[in-house]
């Protein structure tokens, strides 16, 4: 495991255990972990940055940018709803029978919403995946290229990858299942956009710090990052931003655990639109979890306290335990 904390702009990383049970190679600040759905925060940042640069509008419907969806229900879905899990009931995962982008496009053209757009929060890899795909299309690049040649360098992240280069393979940890079996992520449809980032505690902590205070970044990117903290709706215990989720600070641990529970991930929740959307709040606990079969991640920050944390592990610890650990650490730092 690697734990990183940022306190008033200063970064600290603490490492524990091994990156591989076979080699007994220890975890270091350079160890690459899979971060699962925490990858979605990078996708959201990319889409927001494209909007700031007038390459797309999050308010626009999908069919403005993908003519193949003209006249379909999916074509009428807004890009914003894709990034806030409210398009009308997309499933969590790409259906098992779909093995290519072309098959997914055909499936989406036939898709019928279960709810009116904006009324129910249904957490989905498909929604954010399509937002990432559309963003890359508007920037005339593949998603991987856009992330690795534009976004990550602009964020000063030198050890963050979708495609791990050969030179970094030695730093890539093995994940472990609940049975202790070594495992790594397998590519699938929309995997790059939804859960494909591998990074280090140092790099992810730098991204958290940039979310706390993006002033050192190019103005367009700083504006884009802050825009991902705009609150669009409430659902259960959480307030939904552009992928990031927030809670009014101070917040009870029980509220954080409810908002990050498997129930919230796997079940639809009534979404109550915030009108007008709420500007980024300093007194907020902003967070996101991420999991793959062999890895577990969590990131959280409190802008008004100028503190943040990342937890990266090469086994998928229960989410409520990740949240409780982060809560104890950040509460101590806040004092």
Tab-separated table of C-alpha atoms in Angstrom:
chain	number	residue	atom	x	y	z
A	1	UNK	CA	0.000	0.000	0.000
A	2	UNK	CA	1.037	3.620	-0.584
A	3	UNK	CA	-0.506	6.494	1.361
A	4	UNK	CA	0.036	10.072	0.278
A	5	UNK	CA	-1.015	13.220	2.099
A	6	UNK	CA	-0.751	16.831	1.016
A	7	UNK	CA	-0.764	19.530	3.686
A	8	UNK	CA	-0.730	23.177	2.638
A	9	UNK	CA	1.057	22.303	-0.603
A	10	UNK	CA	3.596	19.920	0.945
A	11	UNK	CA	3.488	16.277	-0.124
A	12	UNK	CA	4.335	13.203	1.948
A	13	UNK	CA	4.216	9.567	0.785
A	14	UNK	CA	4.375	6.518	3.060
A	15	UNK	CA	4.774	3.006	1.672
A	16	UNK	CA	4.068	-0.443	3.082
A	17	UNK	CA	4.414	-4.051	1.985
A	18	UNK	CA	5.378	-5.470	-1.381
A	19	UNK	CA	4.426	-4.802	-4.990
A	20	UNK	CA	4.876	-8.497	-5.814
A	21	UNK	CA	4.604	-11.467	-3.490
A	22	UNK	CA	6.789	-13.489	-5.851
A	23	UNK	CA	9.737	-11.087	-6.097
A	24	UNK	CA	9.135	-9.470	-2.666
A	25	UNK	CA	9.845	-6.135	-4.377
A	26	UNK	CA	8.823	-3.441	-1.871
A	27	UNK	CA	6.250	-0.765	-2.616
A	28	UNK	CA	7.930	2.620	-3.194
A	29	UNK	CA	6.790	6.087	-4.185
A	30	UNK	CA	7.445	4.991	-7.800
A	31	UNK	CA	5.194	1.897	-7.686
A	32	UNK	CA	2.421	1.967	-10.282
A	33	UNK	CA	-1.050	1.021	-9.083
A	34	UNK	CA	-4.267	0.534	-11.004
A	35	UNK	CA	-6.729	3.173	-9.781
A	36	UNK	CA	-9.925	1.853	-11.402
A	37	UNK	CA	-12.750	4.383	-11.445
A	38	UNK	CA	-10.561	7.146	-10.038
A	39	UNK	CA	-9.482	7.283	-13.697
A	40	UNK	CA	-12.852	8.913	-14.375
A	41	UNK	CA	-11.673	12.120	-12.674
A	42	UNK	CA	-8.999	12.482	-15.369
A	43	UNK	CA	-11.608	11.879	-18.083
A	44	UNK	CA	-13.835	14.531	-16.521
A	45	UNK	CA	-10.914	16.963	-16.394
A	46	UNK	CA	-10.159	16.282	-20.047
A	47	UNK	CA	-13.770	16.946	-21.079
A	48	UNK	CA	-13.921	20.105	-18.971
A	49	UNK	CA	-10.655	21.323	-20.510
A	50	UNK	CA	-12.054	20.710	-23.993
A	51	UNK	CA	-15.073	22.830	-23.080
A	52	UNK	CA	-12.888	25.671	-21.792
A	53	UNK	CA	-11.054	25.551	-25.126
A	54	UNK	CA	-14.404	25.708	-26.995
A	55	UNK	CA	-14.037	22.248	-28.539
A	56	UNK	CA	-17.299	20.976	-27.067
A	57	UNK	CA	-20.164	22.005	-24.819
A	58	UNK	CA	-21.209	19.796	-21.931
A	59	UNK	CA	-24.745	21.127	-22.349
A	60	UNK	CA	-24.911	19.789	-25.917
A	61	UNK	CA	-26.572	16.489	-26.848
A	62	UNK	CA	-24.524	13.529	-27.994
A	63	UNK	CA	-25.841	13.731	-31.567
A	64	UNK	CA	-24.261	17.145	-32.068
A	65	UNK	CA	-20.893	15.384	-32.084
A	66	UNK	CA	-21.834	11.863	-33.188
A	67	UNK	CA	-24.228	11.967	-36.129
A	68	UNK	CA	-24.698	8.185	-36.000
A	69	UNK	CA	-27.031	8.808	-33.052
A	70	UNK	CA	-29.330	11.224	-34.894
A	71	UNK	CA	-32.957	10.388	-34.066
A	72	UNK	CA	-32.070	8.056	-31.180
A	73	UNK	CA	-32.701	8.367	-27.460
A	74	UNK	CA	-28.980	8.243	-26.769
A	75	UNK	CA	-28.418	11.049	-29.252
A	76	UNK	CA	-30.623	13.324	-27.148
A	77	UNK	CA	-28.606	12.674	-23.973
A	78	UNK	CA	-26.457	15.617	-22.875
A	79	UNK	CA	-22.726	15.276	-22.358
A	80	UNK	CA	-23.201	16.656	-18.852
A	81	UNK	CA	-25.576	13.823	-17.964
A	82	UNK	CA	-22.911	11.322	-19.077
A	83	UNK	CA	-20.462	12.872	-16.601
A	84	UNK	CA	-22.973	13.020	-13.740
A	85	UNK	CA	-24.481	9.513	-14.100
A	86	UNK	CA	-27.933	10.849	-15.028
A	87	UNK	CA	-28.581	10.009	-18.735
A	88	UNK	CA	-31.592	7.813	-17.964
A	89	UNK	CA	-30.422	4.456	-16.693
A	90	UNK	CA	-27.292	3.189	-18.448
A	91	UNK	CA	-25.976	-0.047	-16.903
A	92	UNK	CA	-22.856	-0.049	-14.759
A	93	UNK	CA	-20.787	-2.114	-17.195
A	94	UNK	CA	-20.633	-2.561	-20.943
A	95	UNK	CA	-22.739	-5.695	-21.623
A	96	UNK	CA	-20.619	-8.854	-21.789
A	97	UNK	CA	-21.625	-9.662	-25.365
A	98	UNK	CA	-20.157	-6.378	-26.668
A	99	UNK	CA	-16.515	-6.721	-27.687
A	100	UNK	CA	-15.868	-3.689	-29.922
A	101	UNK	CA	-16.647	0.022	-30.209
A	102	UNK	CA	-18.765	-0.685	-33.310
A	103	UNK	CA	-20.919	-3.165	-31.382
A	104	UNK	CA	-21.298	-0.671	-28.546
A	105	UNK	CA	-22.418	2.080	-30.941
A	106	UNK	CA	-25.043	-0.260	-32.370
A	107	UNK	CA	-26.236	-1.174	-28.873
A	108	UNK	CA	-26.443	2.474	-27.800
A	109	UNK	CA	-28.424	3.354	-30.931
A	110	UNK	CA	-31.053	0.837	-29.769
A	111	UNK	CA	-30.914	1.830	-26.090
A	112	UNK	CA	-34.113	3.034	-24.440
A	113	UNK	CA	-33.907	5.068	-21.208
A	114	UNK	CA	-35.664	3.786	-18.099
A	115	UNK	CA	-35.911	7.258	-16.580
A	116	UNK	CA	-36.178	10.849	-17.760
A	117	UNK	CA	-32.720	12.375	-18.162
A	118	UNK	CA	-31.512	14.002	-14.958
A	119	UNK	CA	-33.963	12.278	-12.618
A	120	UNK	CA	-32.071	9.160	-11.505
A	121	UNK	CA	-28.395	8.635	-10.712
A	122	UNK	CA	-27.187	5.305	-12.093
A	123	UNK	CA	-23.428	4.919	-11.772
A	124	UNK	CA	-22.046	3.811	-15.145
A	125	UNK	CA	-18.769	3.124	-16.908
A	126	UNK	CA	-20.581	3.590	-20.206
A	127	UNK	CA	-21.566	7.205	-19.556
A	128	UNK	CA	-18.131	8.515	-18.636
A	129	UNK	CA	-16.569	6.235	-21.239
A	130	UNK	CA	-18.646	7.827	-23.983
A	131	UNK	CA	-17.856	11.313	-22.656
A	132	UNK	CA	-14.167	10.464	-22.953
A	133	UNK	CA	-14.609	9.005	-26.423
A	134	UNK	CA	-16.500	12.105	-27.629
A	135	UNK	CA	-13.882	14.412	-26.078
A	136	UNK	CA	-11.076	12.619	-27.878
A	137	UNK	CA	-13.046	12.725	-31.137
A	138	UNK	CA	-13.492	16.487	-30.774
A	139	UNK	CA	-9.756	16.901	-30.152
A	140	UNK	CA	-8.926	14.736	-33.209
A	141	UNK	CA	-6.875	12.236	-31.206
A	142	UNK	CA	-7.295	8.848	-29.646
A	143	UNK	CA	-8.175	8.961	-25.964
A	144	UNK	CA	-4.869	7.358	-24.980
A	145	UNK	CA	-2.867	9.863	-27.021
A	146	UNK	CA	-4.870	12.812	-25.696
A	147	UNK	CA	-4.270	11.709	-22.115
A	148	UNK	CA	-0.597	10.819	-22.440
A	149	UNK	CA	0.594	13.619	-24.740
A	150	UNK	CA	-1.615	16.496	-23.560
A	151	UNK	CA	-3.393	16.059	-20.225
A	152	UNK	CA	-0.832	14.205	-18.119
A	153	UNK	CA	2.111	16.413	-19.205
A	154	UNK	CA	0.046	19.561	-18.613
A	155	UNK	CA	-0.635	18.294	-15.086
A	156	UNK	CA	3.128	17.630	-14.636
A	157	UNK	CA	2.484	13.916	-14.120
A	158	UNK	CA	5.515	11.939	-15.258
A	159	UNK	CA	4.517	8.498	-13.978
A	160	UNK	CA	0.855	8.283	-14.992
A	161	UNK	CA	-0.112	6.041	-17.898
A	162	UNK	CA	-2.858	4.292	-19.771
A	163	UNK	CA	-0.353	2.211	-21.711
A	164	UNK	CA	2.498	1.453	-19.313
A	165	UNK	CA	5.779	1.812	-21.273
A	166	UNK	CA	8.372	-0.920	-21.176
A	167	UNK	CA	10.700	1.287	-19.138
A	168	UNK	CA	8.100	1.447	-16.337
A	169	UNK	CA	6.998	-2.198	-16.362
A	170	UNK	CA	9.321	-3.000	-13.471
A	171	UNK	CA	7.457	-0.497	-11.298
A	172	UNK	CA	4.005	-1.927	-12.079
A	173	UNK	CA	2.647	-3.730	-9.017
A	174	UNK	CA	0.784	-6.997	-9.208
A	175	UNK	CA	-2.739	-6.844	-7.840
A	176	UNK	CA	-4.111	-9.639	-5.673
A	177	UNK	CA	-7.601	-11.091	-5.535
A	178	UNK	CA	-9.415	-11.974	-2.324
A	179	UNK	CA	-7.926	-15.472	-2.738
A	180	UNK	CA	-4.403	-14.069	-3.060
A	181	UNK	CA	-4.111	-14.732	-6.786
A	182	UNK	CA	-1.953	-12.282	-8.800
A	183	UNK	CA	-3.962	-10.318	-11.357
A	184	UNK	CA	-3.822	-7.232	-13.558
A	185	UNK	CA	-6.485	-5.345	-15.460
A	186	UNK	CA	-7.660	-6.739	-18.786
A	187	UNK	CA	-8.603	-4.261	-21.544
A	188	UNK	CA	-12.252	-4.051	-22.555
A	189	UNK	CA	-14.566	-1.702	-24.423
A	190	UNK	CA	-14.235	1.853	-22.975
A	191	UNK	CA	-11.633	0.649	-20.461
A	192	UNK	CA	-9.216	3.508	-21.197
A	193	UNK	CA	-11.825	6.186	-20.549
A	194	UNK	CA	-13.534	4.584	-17.537
A	195	UNK	CA	-10.917	2.754	-15.468
A	196	UNK	CA	-7.632	2.470	-17.378
A	197	UNK	CA	-5.153	4.751	-15.547
A	198	UNK	CA	-2.092	3.378	-13.770
A	199	UNK	CA	-0.219	5.873	-11.576
A	200	UNK	CA	1.942	6.363	-8.491
A	201	UNK	CA	0.980	7.777	-5.116
A	202	UNK	CA	3.231	10.779	-5.798
A	203	UNK	CA	1.577	11.591	-9.119
A	204	UNK	CA	-1.979	11.051	-7.882
A	205	UNK	CA	-1.219	13.198	-4.852
A	206	UNK	CA	0.056	15.944	-7.164
A	207	UNK	CA	-3.266	15.770	-9.046
A	208	UNK	CA	-5.150	16.055	-5.750
A	209	UNK	CA	-3.061	19.092	-4.816
A	210	UNK	CA	-3.861	20.643	-8.214
A	211	UNK	CA	-7.535	20.108	-7.452
A	212	UNK	CA	-7.089	21.872	-4.105
A	213	UNK	CA	-5.217	24.769	-5.694
A	214	UNK	CA	-4.724	24.771	-9.484
A	215	UNK	CA	-3.199	28.271	-9.579
A	216	UNK	CA	0.193	27.042	-10.820
A	217	UNK	CA	-1.342	25.401	-13.899
A	218	UNK	CA	-2.121	27.084	-17.249
A	219	UNK	CA	-5.231	29.200	-16.750
A	220	UNK	CA	-7.410	27.149	-19.100
A	221	UNK	CA	-6.546	23.921	-17.286
A	222	UNK	CA	-6.983	25.526	-13.855
A	223	UNK	CA	-10.419	26.731	-14.930
A	224	UNK	CA	-11.268	23.266	-16.209
A	225	UNK	CA	-10.266	21.570	-12.946
A	226	UNK	CA	-12.363	23.918	-10.834
A	227	UNK	CA	-15.307	23.341	-13.179
A	228	UNK	CA	-15.232	19.624	-12.303
A	229	UNK	CA	-16.148	20.677	-8.726
A	230	UNK	CA	-19.436	22.338	-9.740
A	231	UNK	CA	-22.350	20.568	-8.027
A	232	UNK	CA	-25.217	19.516	-10.322
A	233	UNK	CA	-27.448	17.264	-8.230
A	234	UNK	CA	-27.880	15.459	-4.952
A	235	UNK	CA	-28.460	11.712	-4.677
A	236	UNK	CA	-28.759	10.041	-1.307
A	237	UNK	CA	-25.903	11.202	0.911
A	238	UNK	CA	-23.733	12.636	-1.865
A	239	UNK	CA	-23.681	15.714	-4.061
A	240	UNK	CA	-22.703	14.917	-7.647
A	241	UNK	CA	-20.088	17.022	-9.416
A	242	UNK	CA	-18.566	16.203	-12.800
A	243	UNK	CA	-17.540	12.674	-11.679
A	244	UNK	CA	-16.147	13.936	-8.354
A	245	UNK	CA	-18.567	13.535	-5.428
A	246	UNK	CA	-18.771	15.985	-2.549
A	247	UNK	CA	-20.213	16.487	0.931
A	248	UNK	CA	-20.641	19.638	2.987
A	249	UNK	CA	-17.717	19.875	5.432
A	250	UNK	CA	-17.576	19.015	8.275
A	251	UNK	CA	-19.140	15.674	7.437
A	252	UNK	CA	-19.907	12.547	9.472
A	253	UNK	CA	-18.028	9.352	8.609
A	254	UNK	CA	-21.356	7.540	8.302
A	255	UNK	CA	-22.429	9.918	5.502
A	256	UNK	CA	-19.189	9.320	3.609
A	257	UNK	CA	-19.538	5.566	3.963
A	258	UNK	CA	-23.142	5.698	2.788
A	259	UNK	CA	-22.276	7.843	-0.235
A	260	UNK	CA	-19.384	5.552	-1.160
A	261	UNK	CA	-21.254	2.311	-0.428
A	262	UNK	CA	-21.827	-0.552	-2.842
A	263	UNK	CA	-25.539	0.214	-2.544
A	264	UNK	CA	-24.928	3.684	-3.987
A	265	UNK	CA	-22.751	2.268	-6.763
A	266	UNK	CA	-25.032	-0.582	-7.828
A	267	UNK	CA	-28.508	0.880	-7.354
A	268	UNK	CA	-30.376	3.816	-8.910
A	269	UNK	CA	-30.940	6.812	-6.656
A	270	UNK	CA	-33.350	9.705	-7.229
A	271	UNK	CA	-31.330	12.705	-8.434
A	272	UNK	CA	-32.432	16.154	-7.306
A	273	UNK	CA	-31.159	18.825	-9.678
A	274	UNK	CA	-29.403	21.831	-8.159
A	275	UNK	CA	-30.619	24.869	-10.093
A	276	UNK	CA	-28.568	26.816	-10.817
A	277	UNK	CA	-25.582	24.501	-10.383
A	278	UNK	CA	-23.577	25.277	-7.261
A	279	UNK	CA	-20.149	26.870	-7.674
A	280	UNK	CA	-17.148	24.998	-6.201
A	281	UNK	CA	-17.219	25.082	-2.411
A	282	UNK	CA	-14.159	25.479	-0.182
A	283	UNK	CA	-15.872	23.815	2.784
A	284	UNK	CA	-16.417	20.480	1.079
A	285	UNK	CA	-15.103	16.938	1.326
A	286	UNK	CA	-14.519	15.960	-2.309
A	287	UNK	CA	-13.753	12.316	-3.060
A	288	UNK	CA	-13.723	9.383	-5.476
A	289	UNK	CA	-13.136	5.666	-5.079
A	290	UNK	CA	-11.668	3.249	-7.600
A	291	UNK	CA	-11.328	-0.519	-7.796
A	292	UNK	CA	-10.172	-3.207	-10.170
A	293	UNK	CA	-10.159	-6.914	-9.435
A	294	UNK	CA	-6.771	-6.706	-7.700
A	295	UNK	CA	-6.428	-3.054	-6.652
A	296	UNK	CA	-8.266	-0.543	-4.454
A	297	UNK	CA	-7.921	3.241	-4.452
A	298	UNK	CA	-9.409	6.292	-2.763
A	299	UNK	CA	-8.719	10.028	-3.000
A	300	UNK	CA	-10.216	12.873	-0.978
A	301	UNK	CA	-9.490	16.538	-0.313
A	302	UNK	CA	-10.859	19.495	1.651
A	303	UNK	CA	-10.062	22.779	-0.159
A	304	UNK	CA	-10.650	25.073	2.836
A	305	UNK	CA	-8.218	23.040	4.965
A	306	UNK	CA	-5.697	22.657	2.106
A	307	UNK	CA	-5.350	18.957	2.878
A	308	UNK	CA	-5.826	15.844	0.779
A	309	UNK	CA	-5.094	12.122	0.764
A	310	UNK	CA	-4.630	9.210	-1.624
A	311	UNK	CA	-4.742	5.537	-0.676
A	312	UNK	CA	-3.433	3.031	-3.236
A	313	UNK	CA	-3.365	-0.698	-2.519
A	314	UNK	CA	-2.650	-3.807	-4.568
A	315	UNK	CA	-5.641	-5.607	-3.159
A	316	UNK	CA	-9.224	-4.344	-3.224
A	317	UNK	CA	-9.864	-3.530	0.431
A	318	UNK	CA	-13.528	-2.821	1.317
A	319	UNK	CA	-14.502	0.729	0.399
A	320	UNK	CA	-15.893	1.536	3.851
A	321	UNK	CA	-12.467	0.692	5.344
A	322	UNK	CA	-10.660	2.950	2.842
A	323	UNK	CA	-13.049	5.799	3.658
A	324	UNK	CA	-12.711	5.269	7.417
A	325	UNK	CA	-8.912	5.257	7.195
A	326	UNK	CA	-8.842	8.440	5.123
A	327	UNK	CA	-11.350	10.069	7.477
A	328	UNK	CA	-9.211	9.377	10.547
A	329	UNK	CA	-6.088	10.724	8.873
A	330	UNK	CA	-7.648	13.865	7.394
A	331	UNK	CA	-9.521	14.608	10.632
A	332	UNK	CA	-6.219	14.487	12.520
A	333	UNK	CA	-4.546	16.730	9.938
A	334	UNK	CA	-7.457	19.185	10.053
A	335	UNK	CA	-6.919	19.558	13.805
